[in-house]
PDB file of C-alpha atoms in Angstrom:
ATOM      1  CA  UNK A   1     -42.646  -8.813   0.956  1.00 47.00           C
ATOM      2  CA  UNK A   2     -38.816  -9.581   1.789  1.00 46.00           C
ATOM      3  CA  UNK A   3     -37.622 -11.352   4.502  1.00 46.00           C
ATOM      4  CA  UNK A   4     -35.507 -10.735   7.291  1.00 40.00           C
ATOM      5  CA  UNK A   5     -33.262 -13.862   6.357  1.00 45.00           C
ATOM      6  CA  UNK A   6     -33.179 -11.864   2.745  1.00 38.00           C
ATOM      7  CA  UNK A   7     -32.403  -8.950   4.106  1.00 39.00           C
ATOM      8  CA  UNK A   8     -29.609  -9.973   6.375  1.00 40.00           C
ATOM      9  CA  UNK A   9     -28.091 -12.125   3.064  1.00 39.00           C
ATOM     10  CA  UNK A  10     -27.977  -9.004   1.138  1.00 42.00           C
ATOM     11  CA  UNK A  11     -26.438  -6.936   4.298  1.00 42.00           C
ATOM     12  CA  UNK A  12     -23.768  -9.746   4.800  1.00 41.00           C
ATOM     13  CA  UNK A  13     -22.828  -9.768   0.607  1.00 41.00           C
ATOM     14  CA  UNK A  14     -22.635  -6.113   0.790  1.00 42.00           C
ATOM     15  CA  UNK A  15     -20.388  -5.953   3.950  1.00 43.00           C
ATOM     16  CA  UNK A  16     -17.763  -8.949   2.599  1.00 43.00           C
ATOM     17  CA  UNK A  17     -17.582  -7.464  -1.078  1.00 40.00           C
ATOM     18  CA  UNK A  18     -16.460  -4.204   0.845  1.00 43.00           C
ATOM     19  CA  UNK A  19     -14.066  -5.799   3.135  1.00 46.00           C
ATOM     20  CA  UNK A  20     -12.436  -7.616   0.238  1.00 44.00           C
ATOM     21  CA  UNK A  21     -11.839  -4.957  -1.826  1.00 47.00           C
ATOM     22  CA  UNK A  22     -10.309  -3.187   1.172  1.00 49.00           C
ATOM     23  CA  UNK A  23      -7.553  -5.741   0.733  1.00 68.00           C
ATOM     24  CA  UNK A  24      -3.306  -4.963   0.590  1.00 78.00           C
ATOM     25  CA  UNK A  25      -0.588  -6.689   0.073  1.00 83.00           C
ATOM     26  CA  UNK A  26       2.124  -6.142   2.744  1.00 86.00           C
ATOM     27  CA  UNK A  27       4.907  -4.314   0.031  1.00 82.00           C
ATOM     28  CA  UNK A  28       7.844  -6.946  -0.947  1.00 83.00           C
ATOM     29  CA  UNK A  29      10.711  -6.363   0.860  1.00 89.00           C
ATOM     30  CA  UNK A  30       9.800  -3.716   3.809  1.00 94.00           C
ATOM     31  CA  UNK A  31      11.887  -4.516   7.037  1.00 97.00           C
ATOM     32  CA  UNK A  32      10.817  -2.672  10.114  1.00 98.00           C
ATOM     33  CA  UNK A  33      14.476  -1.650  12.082  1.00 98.00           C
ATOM     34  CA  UNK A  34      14.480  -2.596  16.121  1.00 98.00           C
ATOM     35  CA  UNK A  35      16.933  -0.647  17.810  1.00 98.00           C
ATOM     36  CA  UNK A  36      18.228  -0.669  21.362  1.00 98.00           C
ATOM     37  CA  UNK A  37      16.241  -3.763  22.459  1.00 97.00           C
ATOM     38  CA  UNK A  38      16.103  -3.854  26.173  1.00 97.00           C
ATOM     39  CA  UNK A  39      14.096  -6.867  27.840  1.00 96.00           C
ATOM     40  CA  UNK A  40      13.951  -8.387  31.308  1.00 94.00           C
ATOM     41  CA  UNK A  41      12.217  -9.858  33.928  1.00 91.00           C
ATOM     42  CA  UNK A  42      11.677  -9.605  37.403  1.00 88.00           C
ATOM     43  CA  UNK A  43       8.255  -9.989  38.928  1.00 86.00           C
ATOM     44  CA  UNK A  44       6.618  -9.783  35.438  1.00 89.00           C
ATOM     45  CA  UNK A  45       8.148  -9.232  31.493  1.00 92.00           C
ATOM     46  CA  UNK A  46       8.763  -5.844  29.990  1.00 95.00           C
ATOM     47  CA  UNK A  47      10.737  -4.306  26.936  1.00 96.00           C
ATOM     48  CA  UNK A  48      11.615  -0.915  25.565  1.00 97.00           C
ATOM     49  CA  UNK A  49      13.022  -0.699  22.473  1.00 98.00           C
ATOM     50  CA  UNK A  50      12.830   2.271  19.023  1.00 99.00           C
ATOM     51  CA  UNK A  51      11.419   0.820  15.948  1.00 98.00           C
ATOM     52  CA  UNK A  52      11.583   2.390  12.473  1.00 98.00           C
ATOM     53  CA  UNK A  53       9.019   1.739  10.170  1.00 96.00           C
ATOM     54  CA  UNK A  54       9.939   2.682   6.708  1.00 95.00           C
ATOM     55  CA  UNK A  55       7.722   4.969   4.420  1.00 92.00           C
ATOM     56  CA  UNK A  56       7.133   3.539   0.424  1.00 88.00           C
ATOM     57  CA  UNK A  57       6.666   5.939  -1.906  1.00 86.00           C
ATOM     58  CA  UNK A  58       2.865   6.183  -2.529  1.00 79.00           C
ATOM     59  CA  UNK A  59       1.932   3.839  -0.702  1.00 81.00           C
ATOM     60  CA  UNK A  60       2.736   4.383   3.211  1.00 85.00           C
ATOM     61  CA  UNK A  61       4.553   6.964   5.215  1.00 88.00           C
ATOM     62  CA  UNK A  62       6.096   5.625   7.824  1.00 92.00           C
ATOM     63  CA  UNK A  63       7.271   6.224  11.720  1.00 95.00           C
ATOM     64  CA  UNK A  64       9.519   6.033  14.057  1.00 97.00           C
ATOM     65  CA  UNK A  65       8.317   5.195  17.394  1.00 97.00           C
ATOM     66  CA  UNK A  66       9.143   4.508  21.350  1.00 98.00           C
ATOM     67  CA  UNK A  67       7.880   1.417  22.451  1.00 98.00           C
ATOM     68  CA  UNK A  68       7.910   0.468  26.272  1.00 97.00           C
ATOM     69  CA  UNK A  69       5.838  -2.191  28.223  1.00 95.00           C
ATOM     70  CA  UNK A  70       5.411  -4.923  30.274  1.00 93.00           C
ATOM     71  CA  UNK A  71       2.995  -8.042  30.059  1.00 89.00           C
ATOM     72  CA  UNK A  72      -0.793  -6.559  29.783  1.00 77.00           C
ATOM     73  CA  UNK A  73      -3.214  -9.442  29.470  1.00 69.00           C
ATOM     74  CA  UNK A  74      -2.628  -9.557  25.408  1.00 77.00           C
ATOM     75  CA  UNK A  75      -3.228  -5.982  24.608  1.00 90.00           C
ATOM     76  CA  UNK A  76      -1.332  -4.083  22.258  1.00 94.00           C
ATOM     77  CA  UNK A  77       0.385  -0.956  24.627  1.00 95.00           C
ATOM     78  CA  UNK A  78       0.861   2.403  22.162  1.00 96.00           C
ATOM     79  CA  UNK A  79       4.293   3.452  21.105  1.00 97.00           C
ATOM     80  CA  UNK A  80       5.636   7.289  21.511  1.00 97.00           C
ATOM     81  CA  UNK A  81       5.350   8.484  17.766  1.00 96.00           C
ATOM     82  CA  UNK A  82       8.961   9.807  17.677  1.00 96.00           C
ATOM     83  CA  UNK A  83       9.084  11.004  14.052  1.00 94.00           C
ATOM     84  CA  UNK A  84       7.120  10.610  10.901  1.00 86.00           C
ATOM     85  CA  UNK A  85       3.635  10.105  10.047  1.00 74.00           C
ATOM     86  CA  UNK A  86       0.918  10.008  13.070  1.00 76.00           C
ATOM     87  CA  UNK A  87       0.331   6.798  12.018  1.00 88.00           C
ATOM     88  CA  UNK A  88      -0.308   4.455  15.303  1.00 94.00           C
ATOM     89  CA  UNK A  89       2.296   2.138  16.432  1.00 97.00           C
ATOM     90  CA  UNK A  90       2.022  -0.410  19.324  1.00 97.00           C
ATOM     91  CA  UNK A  91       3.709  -3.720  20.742  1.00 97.00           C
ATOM     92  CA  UNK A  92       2.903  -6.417  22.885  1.00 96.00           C
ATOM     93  CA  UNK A  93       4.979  -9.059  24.586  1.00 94.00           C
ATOM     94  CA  UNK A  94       2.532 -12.739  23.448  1.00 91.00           C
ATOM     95  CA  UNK A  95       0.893 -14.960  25.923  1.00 86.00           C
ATOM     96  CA  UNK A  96       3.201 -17.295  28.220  1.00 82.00           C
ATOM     97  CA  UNK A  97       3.441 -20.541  27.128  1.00 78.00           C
ATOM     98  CA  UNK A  98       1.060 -23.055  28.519  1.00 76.00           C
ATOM     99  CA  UNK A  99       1.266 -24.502  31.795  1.00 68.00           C
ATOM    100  CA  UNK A 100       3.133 -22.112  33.283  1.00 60.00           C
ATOM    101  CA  UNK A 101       6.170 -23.762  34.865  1.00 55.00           C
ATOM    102  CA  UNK A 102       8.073 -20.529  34.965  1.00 62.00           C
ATOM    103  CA  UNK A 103       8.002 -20.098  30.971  1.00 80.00           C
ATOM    104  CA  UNK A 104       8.113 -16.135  29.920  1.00 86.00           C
ATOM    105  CA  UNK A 105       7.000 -15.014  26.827  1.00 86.00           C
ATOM    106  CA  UNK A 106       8.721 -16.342  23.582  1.00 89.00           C
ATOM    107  CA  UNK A 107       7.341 -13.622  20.939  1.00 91.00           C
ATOM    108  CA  UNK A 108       6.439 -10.021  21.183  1.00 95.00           C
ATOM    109  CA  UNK A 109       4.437  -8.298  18.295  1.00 96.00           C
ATOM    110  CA  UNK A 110       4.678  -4.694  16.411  1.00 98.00           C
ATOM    111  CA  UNK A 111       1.528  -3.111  15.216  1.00 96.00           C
ATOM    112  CA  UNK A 112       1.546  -0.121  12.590  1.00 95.00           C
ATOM    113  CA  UNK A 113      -1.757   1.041  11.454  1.00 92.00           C
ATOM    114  CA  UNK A 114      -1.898   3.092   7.742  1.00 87.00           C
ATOM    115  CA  UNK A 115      -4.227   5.652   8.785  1.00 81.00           C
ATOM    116  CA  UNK A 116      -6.748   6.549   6.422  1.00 78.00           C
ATOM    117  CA  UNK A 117      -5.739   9.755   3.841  1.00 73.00           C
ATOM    118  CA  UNK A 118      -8.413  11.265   2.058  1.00 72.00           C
ATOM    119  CA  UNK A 119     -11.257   8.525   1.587  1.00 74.00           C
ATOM    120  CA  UNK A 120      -7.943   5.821   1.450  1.00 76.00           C
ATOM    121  CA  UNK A 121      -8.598   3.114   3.729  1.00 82.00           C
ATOM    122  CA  UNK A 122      -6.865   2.438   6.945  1.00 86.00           C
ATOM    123  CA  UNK A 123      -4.817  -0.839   7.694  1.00 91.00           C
ATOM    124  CA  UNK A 124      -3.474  -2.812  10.474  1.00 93.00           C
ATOM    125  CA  UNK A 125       0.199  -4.479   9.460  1.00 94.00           C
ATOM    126  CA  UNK A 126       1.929  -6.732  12.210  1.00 96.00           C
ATOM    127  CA  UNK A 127       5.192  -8.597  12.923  1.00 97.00           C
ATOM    128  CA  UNK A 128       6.419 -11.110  15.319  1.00 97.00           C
ATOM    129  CA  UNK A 129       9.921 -11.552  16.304  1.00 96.00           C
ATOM    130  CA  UNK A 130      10.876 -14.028  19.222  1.00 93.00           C
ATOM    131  CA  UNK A 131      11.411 -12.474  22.455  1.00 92.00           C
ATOM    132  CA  UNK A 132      15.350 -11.996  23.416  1.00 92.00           C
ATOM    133  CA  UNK A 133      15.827 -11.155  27.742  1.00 92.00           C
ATOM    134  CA  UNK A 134      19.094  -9.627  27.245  1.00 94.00           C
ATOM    135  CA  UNK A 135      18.858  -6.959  30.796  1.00 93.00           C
ATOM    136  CA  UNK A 136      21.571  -7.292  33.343  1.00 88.00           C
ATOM    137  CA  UNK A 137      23.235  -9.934  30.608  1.00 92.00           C
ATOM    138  CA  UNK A 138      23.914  -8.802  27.100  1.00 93.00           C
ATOM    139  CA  UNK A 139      24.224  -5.064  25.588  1.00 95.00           C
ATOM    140  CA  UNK A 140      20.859  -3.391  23.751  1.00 96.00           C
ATOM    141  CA  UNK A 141      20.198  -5.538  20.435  1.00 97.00           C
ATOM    142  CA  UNK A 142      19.436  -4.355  17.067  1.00 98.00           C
ATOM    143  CA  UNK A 143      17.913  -6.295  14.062  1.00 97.00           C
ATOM    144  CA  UNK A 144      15.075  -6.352  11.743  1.00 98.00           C
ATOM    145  CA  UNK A 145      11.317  -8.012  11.600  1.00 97.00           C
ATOM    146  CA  UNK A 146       8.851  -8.172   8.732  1.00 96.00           C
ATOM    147  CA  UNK A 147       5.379  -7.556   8.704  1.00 96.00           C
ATOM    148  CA  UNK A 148       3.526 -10.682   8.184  1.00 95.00           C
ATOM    149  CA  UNK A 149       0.156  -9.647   8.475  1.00 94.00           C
ATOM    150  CA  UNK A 150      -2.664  -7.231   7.595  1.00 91.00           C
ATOM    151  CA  UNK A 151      -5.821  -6.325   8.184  1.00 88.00           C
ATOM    152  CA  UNK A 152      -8.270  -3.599   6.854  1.00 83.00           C
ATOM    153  CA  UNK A 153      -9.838  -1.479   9.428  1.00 76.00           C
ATOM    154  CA  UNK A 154     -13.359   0.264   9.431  1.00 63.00           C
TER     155      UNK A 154
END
């Protein structure tokens, strides 16, 4: 007779030898292109902004996409796909700094999920970029982020 503590084991070996060999490397030298980079704030934070993500030959097709938000309790807010791929696209503006005292956030994110193609998995890529508040001051911003981390999704 087999345990339950057996059974689990095996259940937990199969599960992590999937999930490792649903591992990617983020592709050497793909730059995601921010465009018209609007941020503020007045009662709470919010951006808009276009970001291009790049396709790679065999490997990813990518997007172009709408973002606009404001500060939602750490949760990614979906992008308008404007061209490209249906892959899904999202941004965030990150947490406040500690103790409050007025701080706004210092780093918004970028999410781009590979959706899965014909058995392919599906991926979750990120990047960070620190958080510019350029309304009312400055003109719309453009420059470039990396994607610095990903994830395989079930």
């Amino acid at each position: 007779m087999v345990s339950f503590r057996t059974i689990a084991l095996w259940a937990t070996s199969a599960l992590a030898a999937a999930l490792s060999e649903r591992q990617i490397d983020i592709p050497d030298d793909w730059t995601w292109s921010v465009e018209n980079w609007h941020a503020g704030c007045q009662r709470t934070c919010y951006y808009n902004f276009n970001v291009t993500i790049p396709s790679i030959e065999g490997q990813v097709l990518g997007a172009k996409a709408y973002c606009s938000g404001a500060e939602s309790d750490d949760r990614f807010v979906h992008c308008q796909i404007l061209e490209g791929a249906n892959n899904p696209v999202a941004a965030k503006l990150l947490a406040r700094p500690e103790g409050g005292n007025g701080g706004v956030p210092q780093q918004f994110a970028v999410s781009f999920q590979k959706s899965s193609y014909e058995g392919s998995p599906a991926y979750n890529f990120t990047a960070y970029n620190s958080t510019t508040y350029n309304a009312f001051v400055a003109p719309l911003m453009n420059f470039d982020m990396k994607p610095t981390e990903v994830l395989g999704t079930l």
